Amino acid sequence: MSDSQHKQKTSLHSQATQALPDFHYHTAGKFPATQMTQTDPRRIQNSGLEDESRDQSQSSSTGMRLIVPLQGIVQGRGGLILGSVIPCAMYYILQFYLKRLRSPPNPPEQQTSNPSSPTPSSSNLAELSRSASRSNLLSRRPRLSSRVHSIAKSNDSPYYIGLDKASADPYDRFSNPNGVIQLGLAENRLTLDLIENWITNDSILGAGGGLSVNGIAAYQPFDGMPELKVAMASYMSQVVGRTVSFDPSQIVLTSGATPAIEILCFALADQGNAFLIPAPYYPGFDRDMKWRTGVELIPVHCRSSDNFTLSIPVLDQAYNQARKRGHKVRGILLSNPSNPVGNLMTREILFSLLDFAREKNIHIISDELFAASTFGDEEFVSMAEIIDSEETDKDRVHIVYGLSKDLSLPGFRVGVIYSYNESVLTVSRKMTRFSSVSAPTQRLVTSMLSDTTFIKNYTEKNRERLRCIYELFVEGLNELGIGCTKSSGGFYCWVDMSGLIRPYNEKGELDLWDKLLNVAKVNITPGSSCHCIEPGWFRCCFTTLDEKDIHVVIERIRLVVETCKSPS
Amino acid sequence: MEASNNNNRSLLSKIATNDGHGEKSPYFDGWKAYDANPFHPQRNPDGVIQMGLAENQLSFDLIQEWIEANPNASICTREGVSGFKETAIFQDYHGLPEFRTAVANFMNQVRGNRVKFDPDRIVMSGGATGAHETLAFCLADPGEAFLVPTPYYPAFDRDLRWRTGVNLLPVVCESSDNFKITKEALETAYEKANLANVKVKGVLITNPSNPLGTFLDRETLKDVVNFINDKSIHLVCDEIYAGTVTTGDEFVSIAEVIKDDPACNLDLIHLVYSLSKDMGFPGFRVGIVYSYNDHVVSIARKMSSFGLVSTQTQHMLASMLSDDKFVENFISKSRIRLACRHDMFTRGLAQVGIGSLESNAGLFIWMDLRRFLKEPTFESEMTFWRIIINEIKLNVSPGQSFHCSEPGWFRVCFANMDDETTMVALWRIKSFVRKNRNLEIKTKKQFWQNNQHLRLSSRRLDDILTPHRMSPHSPLASPLVRAQN
């Protein structure tokens, strides 16, 4: 699930960036201001989208209830043609009527909204750009699938725009000192030298061993070679702590965590079913989980007042709301350590989550990609440890892991599904035929993971270096008067710039993001891309930085901060 | 166990619980038989020989040789470690630029450099399997369909349909026609779909064909291109066996046909390629989507994050495939070796009067065993197939698993084994035929009585002492068919 497989270099995107803020103003008029007061901007955007689909499904079901008996009546007399034409026409008229009746969307939950964001706003950018791209596409002659059209929306998100921009003009201390500094990508450059050393000096690949593709060029098991599963299981135990043991037979290997999560979605949910997901969450999930599976994601909004930690009452509320809207909730997706916030889930909350899942009879997918990249004082607790102590309900828990983050090998595409559910494992194994790991890479990684001394050393050094660079970065931000939540794991700082945005809403946030990207040339991810309910938060990845670059970043941010503070 | 499974199932998706993966089909019995008792020349000489796997192991030594001679191509050697950092961390789904260039170059060379592929249109996917699924996701919505000429690769049913919800509709091609794709057959299938109210989104052809081992001539390809342009539907052309054509220069890629056809709407043309067959390393999982439609390129690229090729592998292949001398040598040597094995196998079969469709591509032959069936039905094909697996102990694939319209054809793969194993397989077939000669002649008499068409194909066994590519028993070689041509 690397953030950055998405570095597409199209000039179109950067144009869209600049168009963003204006877009907002123009759309503002579309909504009656009176309805918008006391509502949270992002809530409107989300619920607007959800409501659109809900309306459709409701109207269609109402329609069908009318049409089925009608069809019977008409078919009795008018035969096949009348029997199909008349109900169809009526159905469309009815749908059109219902749609008019219901717009503009003004769902009841808007009224009970967040007092911390009093300003009205109008972030219907997503809907607009989507419908625009739809109409463009519809005029093309050979028609593609509707999935193709659905992607257009996520492509215009600032997350992808920023990534494109940074990869088009990447900063380099020597060769391109005026380039864009990339803080939007999950990439850890701090410890690769250790692996290089290992290959050069200690590699048990031996002379010519790293070369040999003997015996692995032929078809291999799609779900991974047995020896890598064994090595992976012991590596995972090492990462999580010696108390938990992982069973190689419960491992399914995929080409990265992206397909791992998608495969679980395919296996656990039907089109239209939903997963609850604590927000803010990794922006790539919208594409990875929803796009081809047709699954819905329902954010469970965590707030700054709780340090963005998840609580059961909030989860319960989200669950009930989703049910009320007609969604069938199939599971919860957790990311622990959290991306983007960087906090860890406590043992207590994990136990209560399991109780919750049991009570509602739903699944838990626990994304533990950053398990070995913790650097705080807090203890990382894997869902595997929780489930180990339970007798029942093991088969509703599925863990996603990979080597992209913890071993800094995003290019190698090694992802893991670890499930306790035999049926899920069986289906996942079959689905890996679409996304298996290349055999030479499996062989290399196997020998790397089997060298436990190297792995131990690597993990320790990696933690040290993460902590060091994190502290430097936070210190720099603090000098500018910018705070952030306490991160204990992962590659990110969750930065609070809410004091710098004007107006205090998503538009203000995107204005600041735009300035940082285009003036200061620093690409960070705005909270809105992570579905954060409060405006003004940003995700900054600090592991792409060298110690020597930190002051450059801080100085660049300072520029923008000062223009924001000075009355203009 | 069953009970708890049912319990689970309520919690799983329809995709997880339906049998769209197709592994419940009886054809998997052959694989199970092989897995339970695999042949080994010394350790298990009576085991089942795997002839159901289209794998090219004949030229692997050339690749190993190259890798050993070029240690700097691998990032996990001392010589190549300097490239490690940037390669390991590279996560752009466009793929390494040098990898795309090298693959395009290789694709050109396989097609005799008569066409030029654009590296910017190369999209990675997890093997050809992933490439097909990606295209199905891009081109069709659930419930819509592709037309596929039969016989076709059985796993298409899973790869294209399972997760996408897309349908495949057969275009019936017949042995009397050498299984050629005709305009009429395409039209018929299209009409049939229309009548059934199924929206046809495209045609999927494999060229060279799996399982037939034949490739399409220019005229047929033109017909197909005209057909899809008329209907304004897509054409997915799977050319993963392009490099296995033993008469290399005769192979015509769809890329050549559309180059010469200015009227063709390029937005409709999409290619699937892979290195699994031509280079013989399916374990590397390199699949390619090559589309002439910009929009599909861009969307498929975004989808490629669900099945990217490891950058370590990309890096190595980039240097391997841009070594023109190696590629040229590899392609020509591989062709010669495949041709030798093909001849060795078909000649051996001909000695006992078993024919096959005349072919010069692929890693398999399409074996004609119609005269061994008690009745010309799929039930007796299945019965005879079980005899092949359990008594002759060869895992071959029955025609019905390829949706073949006529019983009695079997796909036999010949490139996934060494010469010795091939000899054992041939010997087993020969001794079976000799042992059962009486039985066979008896069945032939039955055919005479109730099947005019098949009588043409049943001449006396002893007629064939000279090696033939195609059995004189096959109706394809019968005087009547010749006269028609």
Short mmCIF file of N, CA and C in Angstrom, two decimals, chain A residues 2 4-6 8 137 140-148 151 155 186-189 192 195-196 199-200 205 210-211 213-214 217-219 222 255 258-259 262 266-270 287-288 291-292 330 361 363 395 409-413 421 423-424 427 430-431 433-436 438-441 444, chain B residues 5 8 11-16 21 23 53 55 60 64 67 71 74-78 81 84-86 88-91 93-94 126 129 133 137-142 155 158-159 162-164 199 201 232 234 267-268 277 281-285 293 295-296 299 302-303 305-308 310-313:
data_model
loop_
_atom_site.label_atom_id
_atom_site.label_comp_id
_atom_site.label_asym_id
_atom_site.label_seq_id
_atom_site.Cartn_x
_atom_site.Cartn_y
_atom_site.Cartn_z
N SER A 2 1.79 1.27 -0.85
CA SER A 2 2.67 2.40 -0.86
C SER A 2 1.89 3.60 -1.33
N SER A 4 2.89 5.83 -2.97
CA SER A 4 3.42 6.55 -4.07
C SER A 4 3.38 5.82 -5.35
N GLN A 5 2.61 4.76 -5.42
CA GLN A 5 2.57 4.15 -6.72
C GLN A 5 1.87 5.12 -7.62
N HIS A 6 1.59 6.23 -7.11
CA HIS A 6 0.67 7.09 -7.81
C HIS A 6 1.35 8.34 -8.31
N GLN A 8 1.84 9.91 -10.99
CA GLN A 8 1.67 10.09 -12.41
C GLN A 8 1.97 11.52 -12.79
N LEU A 137 -16.25 11.73 -20.34
CA LEU A 137 -15.97 10.36 -20.75
C LEU A 137 -17.12 9.77 -21.55
N ARG A 140 -16.96 9.88 -25.22
CA ARG A 140 -16.00 9.06 -25.96
C ARG A 140 -16.71 7.90 -26.62
N ARG A 141 -16.21 7.48 -27.75
CA ARG A 141 -16.93 6.45 -28.47
C ARG A 141 -16.85 5.06 -27.85
N PRO A 142 -15.69 4.40 -27.86
CA PRO A 142 -15.73 3.05 -27.31
C PRO A 142 -15.92 3.15 -25.81
N ARG A 143 -16.97 2.59 -25.34
CA ARG A 143 -17.24 2.78 -23.92
C ARG A 143 -16.43 1.82 -23.08
N LEU A 144 -15.94 2.33 -21.99
CA LEU A 144 -15.17 1.52 -21.05
C LEU A 144 -16.10 1.17 -19.90
N SER A 145 -15.56 0.52 -18.91
CA SER A 145 -16.42 0.12 -17.81
C SER A 145 -16.67 1.30 -16.89
N SER A 146 -17.72 1.21 -16.09
CA SER A 146 -18.04 2.34 -15.23
C SER A 146 -17.02 2.46 -14.10
N ARG A 147 -16.28 1.39 -13.83
CA ARG A 147 -15.21 1.48 -12.83
C ARG A 147 -14.19 2.52 -13.24
N VAL A 148 -13.94 2.53 -14.54
CA VAL A 148 -12.97 3.47 -15.08
C VAL A 148 -13.37 4.89 -14.72
N ILE A 151 -12.81 6.21 -11.02
CA ILE A 151 -11.47 6.55 -10.55
C ILE A 151 -11.18 8.03 -10.76
N ASN A 155 -8.55 10.81 -8.41
CA ASN A 155 -7.37 11.35 -9.03
C ASN A 155 -7.19 12.83 -8.84
N ALA A 186 5.10 7.68 1.68
CA ALA A 186 5.59 6.81 2.75
C ALA A 186 6.82 6.09 2.25
N GLU A 187 7.94 6.64 2.56
CA GLU A 187 9.17 6.06 2.05
C GLU A 187 10.20 6.25 3.15
N ASN A 188 10.89 5.20 3.48
CA ASN A 188 11.87 5.30 4.54
C ASN A 188 13.27 5.16 3.95
N ARG A 189 13.99 6.27 3.91
CA ARG A 189 15.33 6.25 3.33
C ARG A 189 16.41 6.18 4.40
N LEU A 192 18.41 2.10 4.49
CA LEU A 192 18.73 1.22 3.35
C LEU A 192 20.20 0.84 3.30
N ILE A 195 20.95 -2.57 4.61
CA ILE A 195 20.70 -3.72 3.73
C ILE A 195 21.81 -3.83 2.68
N GLU A 196 22.24 -2.68 2.20
CA GLU A 196 23.34 -2.70 1.23
C GLU A 196 24.58 -3.35 1.83
N ILE A 199 24.14 -7.09 1.99
CA ILE A 199 24.34 -7.77 0.72
C ILE A 199 25.83 -7.87 0.40
N THR A 200 26.56 -6.77 0.66
CA THR A 200 27.97 -6.77 0.32
C THR A 200 28.78 -7.67 1.23
N LEU A 205 23.77 -15.23 0.76
CA LEU A 205 23.51 -15.63 -0.62
C LEU A 205 24.75 -16.27 -1.20
N GLY A 210 23.17 -15.01 -5.04
CA GLY A 210 22.20 -13.98 -5.30
C GLY A 210 21.74 -13.97 -6.75
N LEU A 211 22.46 -14.72 -7.55
CA LEU A 211 22.19 -14.74 -8.97
C LEU A 211 21.24 -15.83 -9.36
N VAL A 213 18.71 -18.32 -10.36
CA VAL A 213 17.26 -18.39 -10.46
C VAL A 213 16.86 -19.85 -10.72
N ASN A 214 17.82 -20.72 -10.47
CA ASN A 214 17.56 -22.15 -10.68
C ASN A 214 16.42 -22.62 -9.80
N ALA A 217 12.31 -20.34 -11.62
CA ALA A 217 11.75 -19.67 -12.79
C ALA A 217 10.40 -20.26 -13.14
N ALA A 218 10.23 -21.54 -12.83
CA ALA A 218 8.97 -22.22 -13.16
C ALA A 218 7.85 -21.70 -12.26
N TYR A 219 6.65 -22.18 -12.54
CA TYR A 219 5.51 -21.77 -11.72
C TYR A 219 5.77 -22.11 -10.26
N PHE A 222 1.19 -19.70 -6.09
CA PHE A 222 0.83 -18.28 -6.25
C PHE A 222 0.84 -17.56 -4.90
N SER A 255 1.50 -9.45 -3.78
CA SER A 255 2.47 -8.47 -4.27
C SER A 255 2.17 -7.11 -3.65
N THR A 258 -1.27 -3.50 -0.87
CA THR A 258 -2.42 -3.02 -1.64
C THR A 258 -3.30 -4.18 -2.10
N PRO A 259 -2.75 -5.16 -2.84
CA PRO A 259 -3.61 -6.29 -3.18
C PRO A 259 -4.06 -7.10 -1.97
N GLU A 262 -7.11 -5.47 -0.82
CA GLU A 262 -8.19 -5.63 -1.81
C GLU A 262 -8.73 -7.06 -1.79
N PHE A 266 -12.54 -8.27 -1.27
CA PHE A 266 -13.26 -9.16 -2.19
C PHE A 266 -13.81 -10.36 -1.43
N ALA A 267 -13.03 -10.84 -0.47
CA ALA A 267 -13.42 -12.07 0.22
C ALA A 267 -14.47 -11.84 1.29
N LEU A 268 -14.46 -10.65 1.89
CA LEU A 268 -15.32 -10.45 3.05
C LEU A 268 -16.60 -9.68 2.74
N ALA A 269 -16.60 -8.94 1.64
CA ALA A 269 -17.75 -8.07 1.42
C ALA A 269 -18.24 -8.12 -0.01
N ASP A 270 -19.53 -7.97 -0.16
CA ASP A 270 -20.11 -7.86 -1.49
C ASP A 270 -20.15 -6.39 -1.88
N ARG A 287 -8.98 4.24 -2.91
CA ARG A 287 -8.79 3.55 -4.17
C ARG A 287 -8.62 2.05 -3.95
N ASP A 288 -7.74 1.70 -3.02
CA ASP A 288 -7.38 0.30 -2.85
C ASP A 288 -8.56 -0.57 -2.45
N TRP A 291 -12.38 0.73 -5.12
CA TRP A 291 -12.48 0.91 -6.56
C TRP A 291 -13.05 -0.29 -7.30
N ARG A 292 -12.36 -1.41 -7.21
CA ARG A 292 -12.79 -2.55 -8.02
C ARG A 292 -13.77 -3.45 -7.28
N ARG A 330 -19.72 -4.86 7.08
CA ARG A 330 -19.09 -6.18 7.09
C ARG A 330 -17.85 -6.23 7.99
N ASN A 361 -21.22 -9.14 14.99
CA ASN A 361 -20.89 -10.21 14.04
C ASN A 361 -20.25 -9.67 12.76
N HIS A 363 -16.24 -8.49 10.79
CA HIS A 363 -14.82 -8.80 10.74
C HIS A 363 -13.95 -7.65 11.25
N ASP A 395 -11.84 -16.49 13.88
CA ASP A 395 -12.00 -16.44 12.43
C ASP A 395 -12.60 -15.13 11.93
N LEU A 409 11.27 -1.73 1.79
CA LEU A 409 11.41 -2.33 0.46
C LEU A 409 10.12 -2.20 -0.34
N PRO A 410 9.61 -0.97 -0.51
CA PRO A 410 8.34 -0.86 -1.22
C PRO A 410 8.40 -1.38 -2.64
N GLY A 411 9.58 -1.31 -3.26
CA GLY A 411 9.69 -1.76 -4.63
C GLY A 411 9.55 -3.27 -4.79
N PHE A 412 9.80 -3.98 -3.70
CA PHE A 412 9.82 -5.45 -3.81
C PHE A 412 8.44 -6.08 -3.79
N ARG A 413 7.47 -5.32 -3.39
CA ARG A 413 6.07 -5.80 -3.42
C ARG A 413 5.89 -7.11 -2.66
N ASN A 421 -9.04 -17.49 9.59
CA ASN A 421 -10.25 -18.05 9.01
C ASN A 421 -9.88 -18.91 7.80
N SER A 423 -11.58 -20.44 5.54
CA SER A 423 -12.24 -20.13 4.27
C SER A 423 -11.63 -18.90 3.62
N VAL A 424 -11.35 -17.91 4.44
CA VAL A 424 -10.75 -16.69 3.90
C VAL A 424 -9.37 -17.00 3.34
N VAL A 427 -9.76 -18.81 -0.09
CA VAL A 427 -10.13 -17.90 -1.17
C VAL A 427 -8.97 -16.95 -1.49
N LYS A 430 -6.41 -18.46 -3.67
CA LYS A 430 -6.82 -18.53 -5.07
C LYS A 430 -6.70 -17.18 -5.74
N MET A 431 -6.98 -16.13 -4.99
CA MET A 431 -6.94 -14.80 -5.59
C MET A 431 -5.51 -14.31 -5.80
N ARG A 433 -3.42 -15.49 -7.52
CA ARG A 433 -2.97 -15.69 -8.90
C ARG A 433 -2.93 -14.39 -9.67
N PHE A 434 -3.67 -13.39 -9.18
CA PHE A 434 -3.65 -12.09 -9.84
C PHE A 434 -2.53 -11.20 -9.30
N SER A 435 -1.94 -11.56 -8.22
CA SER A 435 -0.94 -10.68 -7.62
C SER A 435 0.04 -11.46 -6.76
N SER A 436 0.88 -12.25 -7.41
CA SER A 436 1.89 -12.95 -6.61
C SER A 436 3.22 -12.21 -6.65
N SER A 438 7.16 -11.92 -7.25
CA SER A 438 8.15 -12.49 -8.15
C SER A 438 9.10 -13.42 -7.39
N ALA A 439 9.37 -14.59 -7.98
CA ALA A 439 10.13 -15.62 -7.27
C ALA A 439 11.56 -15.20 -6.89
N PRO A 440 12.31 -14.54 -7.77
CA PRO A 440 13.66 -14.14 -7.35
C PRO A 440 13.62 -13.21 -6.14
N THR A 441 12.60 -12.35 -6.09
CA THR A 441 12.47 -11.46 -4.95
C THR A 441 12.15 -12.26 -3.70
N LEU A 444 15.36 -13.73 -2.41
CA LEU A 444 16.22 -12.73 -1.76
C LEU A 444 15.68 -12.39 -0.37
N ASN B 5 -17.87 -24.28 8.40
CA ASN B 5 -17.71 -23.57 7.14
C ASN B 5 -18.96 -22.84 6.75
N ASN B 8 -19.33 -19.80 8.71
CA ASN B 8 -18.45 -18.76 8.20
C ASN B 8 -19.01 -18.07 6.99
N LEU B 11 -20.67 -14.96 6.63
CA LEU B 11 -19.87 -13.76 6.86
C LEU B 11 -18.96 -13.41 5.69
N LEU B 12 -18.97 -14.24 4.68
CA LEU B 12 -18.07 -13.99 3.55
C LEU B 12 -18.85 -13.47 2.36
N SER B 13 -18.08 -12.98 1.38
CA SER B 13 -18.73 -12.40 0.21
C SER B 13 -19.20 -13.48 -0.73
N LYS B 14 -20.00 -13.07 -1.69
CA LYS B 14 -20.47 -14.03 -2.70
C LYS B 14 -19.29 -14.53 -3.52
N ILE B 15 -18.38 -13.63 -3.81
CA ILE B 15 -17.20 -14.03 -4.59
C ILE B 15 -16.44 -15.13 -3.85
N ALA B 16 -16.37 -14.99 -2.53
CA ALA B 16 -15.62 -15.98 -1.75
C ALA B 16 -16.36 -17.31 -1.69
N HIS B 21 -13.93 -19.57 -8.85
CA HIS B 21 -12.52 -19.91 -9.02
C HIS B 21 -12.35 -21.19 -9.82
N GLU B 23 -12.17 -24.26 -9.25
CA GLU B 23 -11.32 -25.37 -8.85
C GLU B 23 -12.12 -26.56 -8.35
N LEU B 53 0.67 -28.71 -17.99
CA LEU B 53 1.21 -27.42 -17.60
C LEU B 53 1.99 -26.81 -18.76
N GLU B 55 4.45 -24.92 -19.69
CA GLU B 55 5.63 -24.26 -19.17
C GLU B 55 6.77 -24.53 -20.14
N PHE B 60 15.99 -22.81 -20.47
CA PHE B 60 16.31 -22.14 -19.23
C PHE B 60 17.81 -21.97 -19.01
N GLN B 64 20.07 -18.83 -17.35
CA GLN B 64 20.98 -19.00 -16.23
C GLN B 64 22.40 -18.58 -16.62
N ILE B 67 22.62 -14.81 -16.71
CA ILE B 67 22.61 -14.23 -15.37
C ILE B 67 23.98 -14.38 -14.72
N PRO B 71 26.66 -10.48 -13.45
CA PRO B 71 26.27 -10.36 -12.04
C PRO B 71 25.81 -8.95 -11.66
N SER B 74 21.95 -8.02 -11.23
CA SER B 74 21.17 -8.30 -10.03
C SER B 74 21.59 -7.34 -8.93
N ILE B 75 20.59 -6.79 -8.23
CA ILE B 75 20.96 -5.85 -7.16
C ILE B 75 21.36 -6.59 -5.90
N CYS B 76 21.24 -7.91 -5.92
CA CYS B 76 21.62 -8.61 -4.69
C CYS B 76 22.94 -9.34 -4.86
N THR B 77 23.82 -8.76 -5.62
CA THR B 77 25.17 -9.28 -5.70
C THR B 77 26.12 -8.14 -5.36
N ARG B 78 27.33 -8.49 -5.03
CA ARG B 78 28.31 -7.44 -4.72
C ARG B 78 28.49 -6.49 -5.89
N VAL B 81 25.18 -4.26 -6.16
CA VAL B 81 24.54 -3.70 -4.97
C VAL B 81 24.41 -2.18 -5.01
N PHE B 84 21.08 -0.98 -5.46
CA PHE B 84 20.06 -1.50 -4.55
C PHE B 84 19.11 -0.43 -4.02
N LYS B 85 19.71 0.63 -3.51
CA LYS B 85 18.92 1.62 -2.78
C LYS B 85 17.77 2.18 -3.64
N GLU B 86 18.15 2.67 -4.81
CA GLU B 86 17.13 3.32 -5.63
C GLU B 86 16.12 2.31 -6.16
N ALA B 88 15.21 -0.64 -4.63
CA ALA B 88 14.36 -1.17 -3.55
C ALA B 88 13.27 -0.18 -3.17
N ILE B 89 13.59 1.09 -3.26
CA ILE B 89 12.66 2.10 -2.76
C ILE B 89 11.74 2.62 -3.85
N PHE B 90 11.99 2.18 -5.07
CA PHE B 90 11.21 2.68 -6.20
C PHE B 90 9.80 2.09 -6.16
N GLN B 91 8.80 2.96 -6.01
CA GLN B 91 7.46 2.41 -5.91
C GLN B 91 6.49 3.06 -6.89
N TYR B 93 4.19 3.19 -9.91
CA TYR B 93 3.53 2.10 -10.64
C TYR B 93 3.73 2.16 -12.15
N HIS B 94 4.42 3.15 -12.64
CA HIS B 94 4.77 3.16 -14.06
C HIS B 94 5.83 2.10 -14.35
N GLY B 126 0.32 -8.49 -12.74
CA GLY B 126 0.79 -9.73 -12.15
C GLY B 126 0.57 -10.89 -13.09
N THR B 129 -2.32 -13.42 -16.30
CA THR B 129 -3.56 -13.56 -15.53
C THR B 129 -4.06 -12.20 -15.05
N GLU B 133 -7.33 -9.80 -16.27
CA GLU B 133 -8.33 -9.30 -15.33
C GLU B 133 -8.40 -7.79 -15.37
N PHE B 137 -11.66 -5.58 -16.09
CA PHE B 137 -12.13 -4.53 -15.19
C PHE B 137 -12.29 -3.20 -15.95
N CYS B 138 -11.34 -2.93 -16.84
CA CYS B 138 -11.35 -1.64 -17.54
C CYS B 138 -12.44 -1.57 -18.61
N LEU B 139 -12.71 -2.69 -19.27
CA LEU B 139 -13.52 -2.61 -20.47
C LEU B 139 -14.98 -2.97 -20.26
N ALA B 140 -15.29 -3.71 -19.22
CA ALA B 140 -16.67 -4.18 -19.10
C ALA B 140 -17.20 -4.09 -17.68
N ASP B 141 -18.49 -3.89 -17.59
CA ASP B 141 -19.17 -3.89 -16.30
C ASP B 141 -19.71 -5.29 -16.02
N PRO B 142 -20.04 -5.55 -14.75
CA PRO B 142 -20.59 -6.86 -14.43
C PRO B 142 -21.82 -7.15 -15.30
N ALA B 155 -8.70 -21.35 -17.86
CA ALA B 155 -8.62 -20.42 -16.72
C ALA B 155 -9.18 -19.04 -17.06
N ARG B 158 -12.05 -18.19 -15.07
CA ARG B 158 -11.81 -17.67 -13.73
C ARG B 158 -11.17 -16.29 -13.80
N ASP B 159 -10.15 -16.15 -14.61
CA ASP B 159 -9.37 -14.91 -14.61
C ASP B 159 -10.20 -13.71 -15.04
N TRP B 162 -14.28 -14.09 -12.55
CA TRP B 162 -14.54 -14.32 -11.13
C TRP B 162 -14.78 -13.03 -10.34
N ARG B 163 -13.81 -12.15 -10.35
CA ARG B 163 -13.95 -10.95 -9.52
C ARG B 163 -14.61 -9.80 -10.27
N THR B 164 -14.60 -9.88 -11.60
CA THR B 164 -15.12 -8.75 -12.38
C THR B 164 -16.62 -8.87 -12.63
N LYS B 199 -24.99 -7.65 -23.25
CA LYS B 199 -24.24 -6.64 -23.97
C LYS B 199 -22.82 -7.15 -24.23
N LYS B 201 -19.07 -6.61 -25.03
CA LYS B 201 -18.14 -5.51 -24.92
C LYS B 201 -16.88 -5.73 -25.74
N SER B 232 -18.17 -1.75 -33.14
CA SER B 232 -17.59 -0.83 -32.16
C SER B 232 -17.45 -1.48 -30.79
N HIS B 234 -14.52 -3.87 -28.27
CA HIS B 234 -13.07 -3.96 -28.07
C HIS B 234 -12.51 -5.28 -28.59
N ASP B 267 -8.51 2.87 -30.57
CA ASP B 267 -8.98 2.87 -29.19
C ASP B 267 -9.59 1.53 -28.79
N LEU B 268 -9.84 0.69 -29.77
CA LEU B 268 -10.50 -0.58 -29.47
C LEU B 268 -9.50 -1.73 -29.28
N LYS B 277 5.81 -17.44 -20.99
CA LYS B 277 5.90 -18.50 -21.97
C LYS B 277 7.11 -18.30 -22.88
N PHE B 281 9.85 -17.94 -17.80
CA PHE B 281 9.90 -17.79 -16.35
C PHE B 281 8.59 -17.28 -15.75
N PRO B 282 7.62 -18.17 -15.67
CA PRO B 282 6.35 -17.78 -15.05
C PRO B 282 6.50 -17.36 -13.59
N GLY B 283 7.54 -17.89 -12.93
CA GLY B 283 7.76 -17.54 -11.54
C GLY B 283 8.06 -16.06 -11.34
N PHE B 284 8.46 -15.38 -12.41
CA PHE B 284 8.80 -13.96 -12.28
C PHE B 284 7.56 -13.07 -12.29
N ARG B 285 6.44 -13.64 -12.73
CA ARG B 285 5.16 -12.93 -12.72
C ARG B 285 5.21 -11.60 -13.47
N ASN B 293 -5.35 2.54 -26.50
CA ASN B 293 -6.31 3.51 -25.99
C ASN B 293 -5.69 4.23 -24.79
N HIS B 295 -6.75 6.21 -22.61
CA HIS B 295 -7.51 6.18 -21.37
C HIS B 295 -7.32 4.84 -20.65
N VAL B 296 -7.36 3.77 -21.43
CA VAL B 296 -7.16 2.45 -20.83
C VAL B 296 -5.75 2.34 -20.27
N ILE B 299 -5.76 4.14 -16.91
CA ILE B 299 -6.54 3.46 -15.86
C ILE B 299 -5.88 2.12 -15.48
N LYS B 302 -3.11 2.58 -13.12
CA LYS B 302 -3.52 2.77 -11.73
C LYS B 302 -3.89 1.43 -11.11
N MET B 303 -4.50 0.57 -11.93
CA MET B 303 -4.87 -0.74 -11.41
C MET B 303 -3.66 -1.62 -11.21
N SER B 305 -1.27 -1.26 -9.49
CA SER B 305 -0.81 -1.35 -8.10
C SER B 305 -1.33 -2.60 -7.41
N PHE B 306 -2.32 -3.27 -8.02
CA PHE B 306 -2.79 -4.52 -7.42
C PHE B 306 -1.97 -5.72 -7.88
N GLY B 307 -0.96 -5.51 -8.71
CA GLY B 307 -0.15 -6.65 -9.14
C GLY B 307 1.15 -6.22 -9.75
N LEU B 308 1.88 -5.38 -9.05
CA LEU B 308 3.14 -4.88 -9.61
C LEU B 308 4.23 -5.95 -9.61
N SER B 310 8.00 -6.92 -8.89
CA SER B 310 9.04 -6.44 -7.98
C SER B 310 10.12 -5.67 -8.75
N THR B 311 10.58 -4.56 -8.19
CA THR B 311 11.58 -3.76 -8.88
C THR B 311 12.90 -4.51 -9.01
N GLN B 312 13.13 -5.44 -8.07
CA GLN B 312 14.35 -6.24 -8.17
C GLN B 312 14.32 -7.03 -9.48
N THR B 313 13.16 -7.61 -9.78
CA THR B 313 12.99 -8.37 -11.01
C THR B 313 12.99 -7.43 -12.23
#
